[in-house]
Amino acid sequence: MPPPEIEARTQAIGRALLAEMDRYRPRVDEQVEDWLLSHAVADERFRTRLLRFLDVLAAFNGPGTADEVQELFHEYFADDFPGIPRPLRWLMRLARNEQVPASVVAEASRRAAQVFARRFITVPGEAGVHTLVESLAKTGRAPSFDLLGEAVLSAGEADAYESRYLALIAELAREPSARSRTIGGQPTLQVSLKLSSLTHHFSPVDPRGSVERVVPRLVRIGEAARAAGVGLAVDAEQYETRDIVWDAFRAAFGAGTSLGDWEDAGIVVQAYLRDVESQVEAVIEWARERGRPFQVRLVKGAYWDYETAIAAANRWPPPVFQVKDASDRSFDRCVERLLDASGHVNLAIASHNPRSHAYARALAEARGLPAGAIEHQTLHRTLEAMSRALAAQGWPARDYVPVGELLPGMAYLVRRILENSSQTGFLMRSRQEVSDDELLAPPPEKPDPPAIAPDGAGFERAPAGRWFDAAFRAAFDKALAVAQSSPRARLVLPAGVEAARTIEVHSPSDPDGPPVAVVDLAG
């Protein structure tokens, strides 16, 4: 529990923020979308079918696919769903009617998906990025643009992504607000990028190689952003690549590099990770060594379902907290520590929880920090009332804005629908008219389950190697060194050849290295 004076100030700031949110009057289309999101996805069975349908729908985006879309619709929505609103039930029944042409079902499905996708995703170019920059500026907000896309599977695709980032930066450089600063001293315009988009092999199996492949591209993008007066934030991804992201960030922006004195770079820290506090300490220590501040964007984390499922499948201890309150408490502890390091790091908190923003403000005031010491970030149009209210308080506020088309953006759309329908999240609780007292209550001291691997009965497959674990890699390297220093295995094979001969066997991953075995072919 925070000290009484901090908690009292948190409550006062939080109530002012909620009051400002209540003054927001959404447009009719936004009200309809909110109503559909909150009611339609409240039915768990319908929500599951809807998300699967949207995920597959993206693959049928070309001409001549109307019959496939109609068949897909019938497969996912053949049942009735009594838990969804009556008008939506009526539309679903109408679409299932065999008399309705496939072209109508397909076009209606695509248009409905595009309506929701365009709420959260902006299109590239003049009609999208430029218009959005101007729109956000009118309400005192700045953008951070993120290019959406699929996993990179080849070097050519990585080249294409680098070109897209450079093109986006060049487009932002032409904006009147390029090279301007927010009231918090950060670049008005910012680009967020995922390092996995810069190489086709971004894997903890080869952490050193992953860093070597990514850093040259990251440096080129960083230098372009610096020249354009645009900030650059490196996003966090799955836990298994966290250390690679951090190592690449340090290699690109460390002291003595071409970007070592640039203060407009940033890194993301995920508070839902059990070991996040040790990461925060490492970030602060390196910031002091670097001698120039950079932005640290603190988020709860967007891959909870993935991390939990992967850990369960491999019978590993989950790397993420299993109770939301534990993640919230972790978030608060990280805010405290990062504010203590203000001047070495520039804190940005990304959350849709009003208490998180209010608590950070109360802590900053208690430390005598200026209003610009914290930047407040939200996901674009996920909770417009909060995004506007944060800016209305006179605080630096930024929207995280995905840029892309419907097909590569569908996975992002699915995540936003999940967030909007989470029963434990602020978005759903606020729509259920939960009281201000409940919304602003400190996270209870509810213990998180121990991080132990789940027990299993019956058949268990061998788990994958924990290559993201430095201790595991060290143990493997030690075992490999022992094997390489041991006498080579010598195998005698009756191969029926005319003359006996000896073959040295080399590892495909190291063909120029020493042989791993020697085979004698006998006649």
Coordinates of C-alpha atoms in Angstrom, one line a residue:
M1 CA 0.0 0.0 0.0
P2 CA 1.4 3.4 -0.9
P3 CA 2.1 6.0 1.8
P4 CA -1.1 7.8 2.8
E5 CA -0.1 11.1 1.3
I6 CA 0.8 9.5 -2.0
E7 CA -2.5 7.5 -2.0
A8 CA -4.5 10.6 -1.2
R9 CA -2.9 12.5 -4.1
T10 CA -3.4 9.5 -6.4
Q11 CA -7.2 9.6 -5.6
A12 CA -7.5 13.3 -6.2
I13 CA -5.6 13.1 -9.6
G14 CA -7.5 10.0 -10.6
R15 CA -10.9 11.6 -9.9
A16 CA -10.0 14.7 -11.9
L17 CA -9.0 12.4 -14.8
L18 CA -12.2 10.4 -14.6
A19 CA -14.3 13.6 -14.5
E20 CA -12.5 14.8 -17.6
M21 CA -13.2 11.5 -19.3
D22 CA -16.9 11.8 -18.4
R23 CA -17.0 15.1 -20.4
Y24 CA -16.1 13.4 -23.6
R25 CA -19.0 12.9 -26.0
P26 CA -18.2 10.3 -28.7
R27 CA -19.5 10.4 -32.2
V28 CA -22.5 8.3 -33.1
D29 CA -20.4 5.8 -35.0
E30 CA -18.0 5.4 -32.1
Q31 CA -20.9 4.8 -29.7
V32 CA -22.3 2.1 -32.0
E33 CA -18.9 0.4 -32.3
D34 CA -18.4 0.5 -28.5
W35 CA -21.8 -1.0 -28.0
L36 CA -21.1 -3.8 -30.5
L37 CA -17.7 -4.5 -29.0
S38 CA -18.9 -4.6 -25.4
H39 CA -22.1 -6.6 -26.0
A40 CA -21.2 -8.8 -28.9
V41 CA -18.0 -10.2 -27.4
A42 CA -19.5 -10.7 -24.0
D43 CA -20.7 -14.1 -25.3
E44 CA -17.5 -16.2 -25.0
R45 CA -18.5 -18.8 -27.6
F46 CA -19.4 -16.1 -30.1
R47 CA -16.2 -14.1 -29.3
T48 CA -14.1 -17.2 -30.0
R49 CA -15.9 -17.9 -33.3
L50 CA -15.7 -14.2 -34.3
L51 CA -11.9 -13.9 -33.7
R52 CA -11.2 -17.1 -35.6
F53 CA -13.4 -16.0 -38.5
L54 CA -11.6 -12.6 -38.7
D55 CA -8.2 -14.3 -38.6
V56 CA -9.1 -16.6 -41.5
L57 CA -11.0 -13.9 -43.4
A58 CA -7.8 -12.0 -44.1
A59 CA -6.6 -14.9 -46.2
F60 CA -9.6 -14.6 -48.5
N61 CA -9.0 -11.0 -49.5
G62 CA -8.7 -11.4 -53.3
P63 CA -11.2 -11.5 -56.1
G64 CA -13.1 -14.8 -56.7
T65 CA -13.2 -15.8 -53.1
A66 CA -16.9 -14.9 -52.3
D67 CA -17.9 -18.6 -52.2
E68 CA -15.1 -19.4 -49.8
V69 CA -16.0 -16.5 -47.5
Q70 CA -19.7 -17.6 -47.4
E71 CA -18.7 -21.2 -46.7
L72 CA -16.4 -19.9 -43.9
F73 CA -19.2 -17.8 -42.5
H74 CA -21.5 -20.9 -42.4
E75 CA -18.9 -23.0 -40.7
Y76 CA -18.3 -20.5 -37.9
F77 CA -21.7 -19.1 -37.4
A78 CA -24.1 -22.0 -38.2
D79 CA -25.3 -22.0 -34.5
D80 CA -27.5 -19.4 -32.9
F81 CA -25.9 -17.2 -30.2
P82 CA -28.6 -16.2 -27.6
G83 CA -26.0 -14.2 -25.6
I84 CA -25.5 -11.5 -28.3
P85 CA -27.8 -8.5 -28.9
R86 CA -31.0 -9.3 -30.8
P87 CA -30.3 -7.0 -33.8
L88 CA -26.9 -8.8 -34.3
R89 CA -28.6 -12.2 -34.0
W90 CA -31.1 -11.1 -36.7
L91 CA -28.3 -10.1 -39.0
M92 CA -26.4 -13.4 -38.4
R93 CA -29.6 -15.4 -39.3
L94 CA -30.1 -13.3 -42.4
A95 CA -26.5 -13.9 -43.6
R96 CA -27.0 -17.7 -43.0
N97 CA -30.0 -17.7 -45.4
E98 CA -29.1 -19.7 -48.5
Q99 CA -31.0 -17.2 -50.6
V100 CA -28.5 -14.4 -49.8
P101 CA -25.8 -14.4 -52.6
A102 CA -22.3 -15.3 -51.6
S103 CA -21.0 -12.0 -52.9
V104 CA -23.3 -10.1 -50.5
V105 CA -22.1 -12.2 -47.5
A106 CA -18.4 -11.7 -48.5
E107 CA -18.7 -8.0 -49.1
A108 CA -20.6 -7.4 -45.9
S109 CA -18.1 -9.4 -43.9
R110 CA -15.1 -7.6 -45.3
R111 CA -16.7 -4.2 -44.9
A112 CA -17.7 -4.9 -41.3
A113 CA -14.1 -6.0 -40.5
Q114 CA -12.7 -2.9 -42.2
V115 CA -14.9 -0.6 -40.2
F116 CA -13.5 -2.0 -36.9
A117 CA -9.9 -2.3 -38.4
R118 CA -10.0 1.4 -39.5
R119 CA -11.0 2.4 -36.0
F120 CA -7.6 1.2 -34.6
I121 CA -5.4 1.2 -37.7
T122 CA -4.6 4.1 -40.0
V123 CA -3.6 3.8 -43.7
P124 CA -0.2 4.9 -45.0
G125 CA 0.1 8.1 -47.1
E126 CA -1.6 11.5 -47.2
A127 CA -5.1 10.2 -46.4
G128 CA -3.9 8.3 -43.3
V129 CA -0.8 9.4 -41.6
H130 CA -0.9 13.1 -42.4
T131 CA -4.6 13.5 -41.6
L132 CA -4.0 11.7 -38.3
V133 CA -1.1 13.9 -37.3
E134 CA -3.2 17.0 -37.8
S135 CA -6.2 15.4 -36.0
L136 CA -4.2 14.4 -32.9
A137 CA -2.5 17.8 -32.7
K138 CA -5.9 19.5 -32.4
T139 CA -6.4 17.7 -29.0
G140 CA -2.9 18.2 -27.8
R141 CA -1.6 14.7 -28.6
A142 CA 1.4 13.3 -30.5
P143 CA 1.6 10.0 -32.4
S144 CA 3.9 7.0 -32.4
F145 CA 3.5 5.1 -35.6
D146 CA 4.0 1.4 -35.8
L147 CA 4.1 -0.5 -39.1
L148 CA 2.0 -3.6 -39.0
G149 CA 2.9 -6.8 -40.9
E150 CA 3.4 -10.5 -41.0
A151 CA 6.5 -12.4 -39.7
V152 CA 9.5 -11.9 -41.8
L153 CA 10.5 -15.1 -43.6
S154 CA 13.3 -14.0 -45.9
A155 CA 16.1 -11.5 -46.2
G156 CA 14.2 -9.9 -49.1
E157 CA 11.2 -9.3 -46.8
A158 CA 13.5 -7.8 -44.2
D159 CA 14.8 -5.5 -46.9
A160 CA 11.3 -4.5 -47.7
Y161 CA 10.4 -3.7 -44.1
E162 CA 13.5 -1.6 -43.7
S163 CA 12.5 0.3 -46.8
R164 CA 9.0 0.8 -45.4
Y165 CA 10.3 2.2 -42.1
L166 CA 12.6 4.6 -44.0
A167 CA 9.7 5.6 -46.3
L168 CA 7.5 6.3 -43.2
I169 CA 10.2 8.4 -41.6
A170 CA 10.7 10.3 -44.9
E171 CA 6.9 10.9 -45.0
L172 CA 7.0 12.2 -41.4
A173 CA 9.9 14.5 -42.2
R174 CA 7.6 16.4 -44.5
E175 CA 5.1 17.1 -41.7
P176 CA 5.1 20.7 -40.3
S177 CA 5.5 19.2 -36.8
A178 CA 8.7 17.3 -37.7
R179 CA 11.6 18.4 -35.5
S180 CA 9.2 20.0 -33.0
R181 CA 9.0 18.9 -29.4
T182 CA 6.2 18.0 -27.0
I183 CA 5.8 19.8 -23.6
G184 CA 7.8 16.9 -22.2
G185 CA 10.7 17.6 -24.5
Q186 CA 10.2 14.5 -26.6
P187 CA 9.9 14.6 -30.5
T188 CA 6.4 15.2 -31.5
L189 CA 6.6 12.5 -34.1
Q190 CA 7.8 9.1 -33.3
V191 CA 8.1 5.7 -35.0
S192 CA 7.9 2.4 -33.1
L193 CA 9.4 -0.7 -34.6
K194 CA 9.8 -4.4 -33.9
L195 CA 13.3 -5.8 -34.4
S196 CA 11.9 -9.1 -35.6
S197 CA 10.8 -7.3 -38.8
L198 CA 14.4 -6.6 -39.6
T199 CA 15.7 -10.2 -40.1
H200 CA 14.2 -13.5 -41.1
H201 CA 16.1 -15.3 -38.3
F202 CA 15.4 -13.5 -35.0
S203 CA 15.9 -16.4 -32.6
P204 CA 17.4 -17.1 -29.1
V205 CA 19.1 -20.1 -30.7
D206 CA 21.5 -17.6 -32.3
P207 CA 21.4 -14.5 -30.1
R208 CA 24.7 -13.1 -31.3
G209 CA 23.9 -13.7 -35.0
S210 CA 20.4 -12.1 -34.5
V211 CA 22.0 -9.0 -33.0
E212 CA 24.6 -8.8 -35.8
R213 CA 21.9 -9.1 -38.5
V214 CA 19.6 -6.5 -36.9
V215 CA 21.9 -3.8 -35.8
P216 CA 23.0 -2.4 -39.2
R217 CA 19.4 -2.0 -40.2
L218 CA 18.5 -0.5 -36.9
V219 CA 21.3 2.0 -37.1
R220 CA 20.3 3.0 -40.7
I221 CA 16.7 3.6 -39.5
G222 CA 17.9 5.4 -36.4
E223 CA 20.1 7.7 -38.4
A224 CA 17.3 8.5 -40.8
A225 CA 15.0 9.3 -37.8
R226 CA 17.6 11.5 -36.2
A227 CA 18.1 13.5 -39.4
A228 CA 14.3 13.8 -39.8
G229 CA 13.7 15.0 -36.2
V230 CA 11.6 11.9 -35.5
G231 CA 11.9 9.8 -32.4
L232 CA 12.4 6.0 -32.5
A233 CA 11.1 3.5 -30.0
V234 CA 12.1 -0.2 -30.1
D235 CA 9.1 -2.4 -29.1
A236 CA 9.2 -5.4 -26.8
E237 CA 8.0 -8.7 -28.2
Q238 CA 7.9 -12.2 -26.8
Y239 CA 9.9 -13.1 -23.7
E240 CA 12.2 -15.4 -25.6
T241 CA 13.6 -12.5 -27.6
R242 CA 13.7 -9.8 -24.9
D243 CA 17.5 -10.1 -24.3
I244 CA 18.2 -10.0 -28.0
V245 CA 16.2 -6.8 -28.3
W246 CA 18.0 -5.3 -25.4
D247 CA 21.5 -6.3 -26.7
A248 CA 20.7 -4.9 -30.1
F249 CA 19.4 -1.6 -28.6
R250 CA 22.7 -1.3 -26.6
A251 CA 24.8 -2.1 -29.7
A252 CA 23.0 0.5 -31.8
F253 CA 22.7 3.3 -29.3
G254 CA 25.6 2.7 -26.9
A255 CA 28.3 5.3 -26.1
G256 CA 30.8 5.6 -28.9
T257 CA 28.5 4.7 -31.7
S258 CA 27.1 7.1 -34.3
L259 CA 23.8 7.2 -32.3
G260 CA 25.4 7.1 -28.8
D261 CA 24.6 10.7 -28.1
W262 CA 21.1 10.7 -29.5
E263 CA 18.4 11.1 -26.8
D264 CA 15.3 10.4 -28.9
A265 CA 15.6 6.7 -29.0
G266 CA 13.5 4.5 -26.7
I267 CA 13.0 1.0 -25.4
V268 CA 9.9 -0.8 -24.1
V269 CA 9.8 -2.6 -20.7
Q270 CA 7.0 -5.1 -19.9
A271 CA 5.8 -5.0 -16.3
Y272 CA 3.9 -8.4 -16.4
L273 CA 7.2 -10.3 -16.5
R274 CA 8.2 -11.8 -13.2
D275 CA 11.8 -10.7 -13.6
V276 CA 11.1 -7.2 -14.8
E277 CA 12.6 -5.5 -11.8
S278 CA 16.0 -6.9 -12.6
Q279 CA 15.6 -5.7 -16.2
V280 CA 14.7 -2.2 -15.0
E281 CA 17.8 -2.1 -12.9
A282 CA 19.9 -3.2 -15.9
V283 CA 18.3 -0.4 -18.0
I284 CA 19.0 2.3 -15.4
E285 CA 22.6 1.1 -14.9
W286 CA 23.2 1.2 -18.6
A287 CA 21.6 4.6 -19.0
R288 CA 24.0 6.0 -16.4
E289 CA 26.9 4.4 -18.2
R290 CA 25.7 5.8 -21.6
G291 CA 25.6 9.3 -20.2
R292 CA 22.7 10.4 -22.3
P293 CA 19.0 9.8 -21.4
F294 CA 16.6 7.8 -23.6
Q295 CA 12.9 7.0 -23.3
V296 CA 11.7 4.0 -21.4
R297 CA 8.1 3.1 -22.3
L298 CA 6.6 1.0 -19.5
V299 CA 3.7 -1.3 -20.6
K300 CA 1.8 -4.1 -18.9
G301 CA 2.5 -6.5 -21.8
A302 CA 0.6 -7.7 -24.9
Y303 CA 1.6 -11.4 -25.1
W304 CA 0.1 -12.8 -21.9
D305 CA -1.9 -15.6 -23.6
Y306 CA 1.0 -16.6 -25.8
E307 CA 3.5 -16.7 -23.0
T308 CA 1.2 -18.7 -20.8
A309 CA 0.4 -21.2 -23.5
I310 CA 4.0 -21.7 -24.6
A311 CA 5.1 -22.2 -21.0
A312 CA 2.3 -24.8 -20.3
A313 CA 3.0 -26.7 -23.6
N314 CA 6.7 -27.0 -22.6
R315 CA 6.1 -27.5 -18.9
W316 CA 8.1 -24.4 -18.1
P317 CA 7.4 -22.0 -15.2
P318 CA 5.4 -19.1 -16.8
P319 CA 7.5 -16.0 -17.3
V320 CA 4.5 -13.7 -16.7
F321 CA 2.4 -13.0 -13.6
Q322 CA -0.8 -15.1 -13.6
V323 CA -2.9 -12.7 -11.5
K324 CA -3.7 -9.2 -13.0
D325 CA -3.2 -7.5 -9.6
A326 CA 0.3 -8.8 -9.4
S327 CA 1.0 -7.2 -12.8
D328 CA -0.5 -4.0 -11.6
R329 CA 1.7 -4.0 -8.5
S330 CA 4.7 -4.7 -10.6
F331 CA 3.8 -1.8 -12.9
D332 CA 3.7 0.5 -9.9
R333 CA 7.1 -0.7 -8.6
C334 CA 8.6 -0.1 -12.0
V335 CA 7.2 3.4 -12.1
E336 CA 8.7 4.2 -8.7
R337 CA 12.2 2.9 -9.7
L338 CA 12.2 4.6 -13.1
L339 CA 11.1 8.0 -11.6
D340 CA 14.0 7.7 -9.1
A341 CA 16.2 7.5 -12.2
S342 CA 14.6 10.5 -13.9
G343 CA 17.3 12.4 -15.8
H344 CA 18.9 9.2 -16.8
V345 CA 15.7 7.8 -18.4
N346 CA 12.6 9.6 -19.7
L347 CA 9.6 7.7 -18.5
A348 CA 6.5 7.0 -20.7
I349 CA 3.7 5.0 -19.2
A350 CA 1.4 3.2 -21.5
S351 CA -1.9 2.1 -19.9
H352 CA -5.7 2.3 -20.0
N353 CA -5.9 2.2 -16.3
P354 CA -6.6 5.7 -14.8
R355 CA -5.0 4.7 -11.5
S356 CA -1.7 3.9 -13.2
H357 CA -1.5 7.4 -14.7
A358 CA -2.7 9.1 -11.5
Y359 CA -0.2 7.1 -9.3
A360 CA 2.7 8.0 -11.6
R361 CA 1.7 11.7 -11.4
A362 CA 1.4 11.6 -7.6
L363 CA 4.9 10.0 -7.4
A364 CA 6.4 12.6 -9.7
E365 CA 4.9 15.5 -7.7
A366 CA 6.3 14.0 -4.5
R367 CA 9.8 13.9 -6.1
G368 CA 9.5 17.5 -7.3
L369 CA 9.6 16.5 -10.9
P370 CA 8.2 18.8 -13.6
A371 CA 4.9 18.0 -15.5
G372 CA 6.9 16.9 -18.5
A373 CA 8.8 14.2 -16.6
I374 CA 6.2 11.6 -17.6
E375 CA 4.7 11.0 -21.0
H376 CA 1.3 9.3 -21.0
Q377 CA 0.5 6.9 -23.8
T378 CA -2.6 5.0 -25.0
L379 CA -3.5 2.8 -27.9
H380 CA -5.1 4.8 -30.7
R381 CA -9.0 4.9 -30.3
T382 CA -9.0 2.1 -27.9
L383 CA -10.3 4.5 -25.2
E384 CA -10.6 7.9 -26.8
A385 CA -12.1 9.5 -23.6
M386 CA -8.9 8.7 -21.7
S387 CA -6.5 9.7 -24.5
R388 CA -8.1 13.1 -24.7
A389 CA -8.4 13.5 -20.9
L390 CA -4.7 12.9 -20.4
A391 CA -3.9 15.7 -22.8
A392 CA -6.5 17.9 -21.3
Q393 CA -4.7 17.7 -17.9
G394 CA -1.7 19.5 -19.5
W395 CA 0.4 16.3 -19.6
P396 CA 2.4 15.0 -22.5
A397 CA 0.1 12.5 -24.2
R398 CA 0.8 10.2 -27.2
D399 CA -1.3 7.8 -29.2
Y400 CA 0.3 4.5 -30.3
V401 CA -1.0 4.3 -33.9
P402 CA -0.6 1.1 -36.1
V403 CA -0.1 1.8 -39.8
G404 CA -1.1 -0.7 -42.4
E405 CA -3.7 -2.5 -44.5
L406 CA -6.5 -4.9 -43.3
L407 CA -4.7 -8.1 -44.3
P408 CA -1.5 -7.7 -42.3
G409 CA -3.3 -5.8 -39.6
M410 CA -5.9 -8.5 -38.7
A411 CA -3.8 -10.0 -35.9
Y412 CA -3.7 -6.5 -34.3
L413 CA -7.4 -6.1 -34.7
V414 CA -8.0 -9.4 -32.9
R415 CA -5.8 -8.3 -30.0
R416 CA -7.7 -5.1 -29.7
I417 CA -11.1 -6.9 -29.6
L418 CA -9.7 -9.2 -26.9
E419 CA -8.6 -6.2 -24.9
N420 CA -11.9 -4.5 -25.3
S421 CA -13.7 -7.7 -24.0
S422 CA -11.4 -8.5 -21.1
Q423 CA -13.5 -8.9 -18.0
T424 CA -10.6 -7.8 -15.8
G425 CA -9.5 -4.9 -17.8
F426 CA -10.4 -1.2 -17.3
L427 CA -12.1 -1.0 -20.7
M428 CA -14.8 -3.5 -19.9
R429 CA -15.1 -2.5 -16.2
S430 CA -15.7 1.1 -17.2
R431 CA -18.5 0.1 -19.6
Q432 CA -20.1 -1.8 -16.8
E433 CA -20.5 1.4 -14.7
V434 CA -18.0 0.3 -12.0
S435 CA -17.7 3.1 -9.4
D436 CA -14.8 5.5 -9.3
D437 CA -13.8 4.1 -6.0
E438 CA -13.3 0.7 -7.5
L439 CA -11.6 2.0 -10.6
L440 CA -9.1 3.9 -8.5
A441 CA -8.5 1.4 -5.8
P442 CA -4.9 0.2 -5.3
P443 CA -4.3 -3.3 -6.5
P444 CA -4.9 -5.7 -3.6
E445 CA -2.0 -7.8 -2.2
K446 CA -3.3 -10.9 -3.8
P447 CA -0.5 -13.4 -4.1
D448 CA 0.5 -14.6 -7.5
P449 CA 0.8 -18.4 -7.9
P450 CA 4.4 -19.6 -7.7
A451 CA 6.2 -19.7 -11.0
I452 CA 6.4 -23.5 -11.2
A453 CA 6.0 -25.8 -14.1
P454 CA 2.6 -27.5 -14.3
D455 CA 2.4 -31.2 -13.4
G456 CA 1.3 -33.5 -16.2
A457 CA 0.0 -37.1 -16.3
G458 CA 0.5 -39.6 -19.0
F459 CA 2.5 -38.9 -22.1
E460 CA 4.7 -35.9 -22.0
R461 CA 6.8 -34.7 -24.9
A462 CA 10.3 -33.5 -24.4
P463 CA 10.2 -29.7 -23.9
A464 CA 12.0 -27.4 -26.3
G465 CA 15.4 -26.0 -25.3
R466 CA 15.2 -22.8 -23.2
W467 CA 17.6 -21.0 -25.6
F468 CA 16.4 -17.6 -24.2
D469 CA 17.9 -18.6 -20.9
A470 CA 21.5 -17.5 -20.7
A471 CA 22.2 -20.3 -18.1
F472 CA 20.8 -22.9 -20.5
R473 CA 23.0 -21.6 -23.4
A474 CA 26.1 -21.6 -21.2
A475 CA 25.4 -25.2 -20.1
F476 CA 24.9 -26.2 -23.8
D477 CA 28.1 -24.5 -24.8
K478 CA 30.0 -26.3 -22.1
A479 CA 28.6 -29.7 -23.1
L480 CA 29.4 -28.9 -26.8
A481 CA 33.0 -28.0 -25.9
V482 CA 33.4 -31.3 -24.0
A483 CA 32.1 -33.2 -27.0
Q484 CA 34.3 -31.3 -29.4
S485 CA 37.4 -32.0 -27.3
S486 CA 36.6 -35.7 -27.0
P487 CA 38.0 -38.3 -29.4
R488 CA 35.9 -38.4 -32.6
A489 CA 33.5 -41.3 -32.8
R490 CA 34.7 -43.8 -35.4
L491 CA 32.0 -45.8 -37.1
V492 CA 32.6 -48.9 -39.4
L493 CA 29.9 -49.4 -41.9
P494 CA 29.7 -52.5 -44.2
A495 CA 28.8 -50.4 -47.3
G496 CA 29.6 -52.9 -50.0
V497 CA 32.0 -50.6 -51.8
E498 CA 34.8 -51.8 -54.0
A499 CA 37.6 -50.3 -51.9
A500 CA 37.5 -49.3 -48.3
R501 CA 37.6 -45.5 -47.6
T502 CA 37.2 -43.1 -44.8
I503 CA 34.7 -40.2 -44.7
E504 CA 34.8 -37.3 -42.3
V505 CA 31.3 -36.1 -41.2
H506 CA 30.9 -32.3 -40.6
S507 CA 28.1 -30.4 -39.0
P508 CA 25.9 -28.7 -41.6
S509 CA 25.9 -25.6 -39.5
D510 CA 29.7 -25.5 -39.4
P511 CA 31.0 -27.2 -42.5
D512 CA 34.5 -25.7 -42.2
G513 CA 34.9 -26.8 -38.6
P514 CA 36.4 -30.0 -37.2
P515 CA 34.6 -33.3 -38.1
V516 CA 32.1 -34.5 -35.6
A517 CA 32.6 -38.2 -36.6
V518 CA 34.7 -40.4 -38.9
V519 CA 33.1 -43.2 -40.9
D520 CA 35.1 -46.1 -42.3
L521 CA 33.3 -47.6 -45.3
A522 CA 34.2 -51.3 -45.6
G523 CA 33.9 -53.4 -48.8

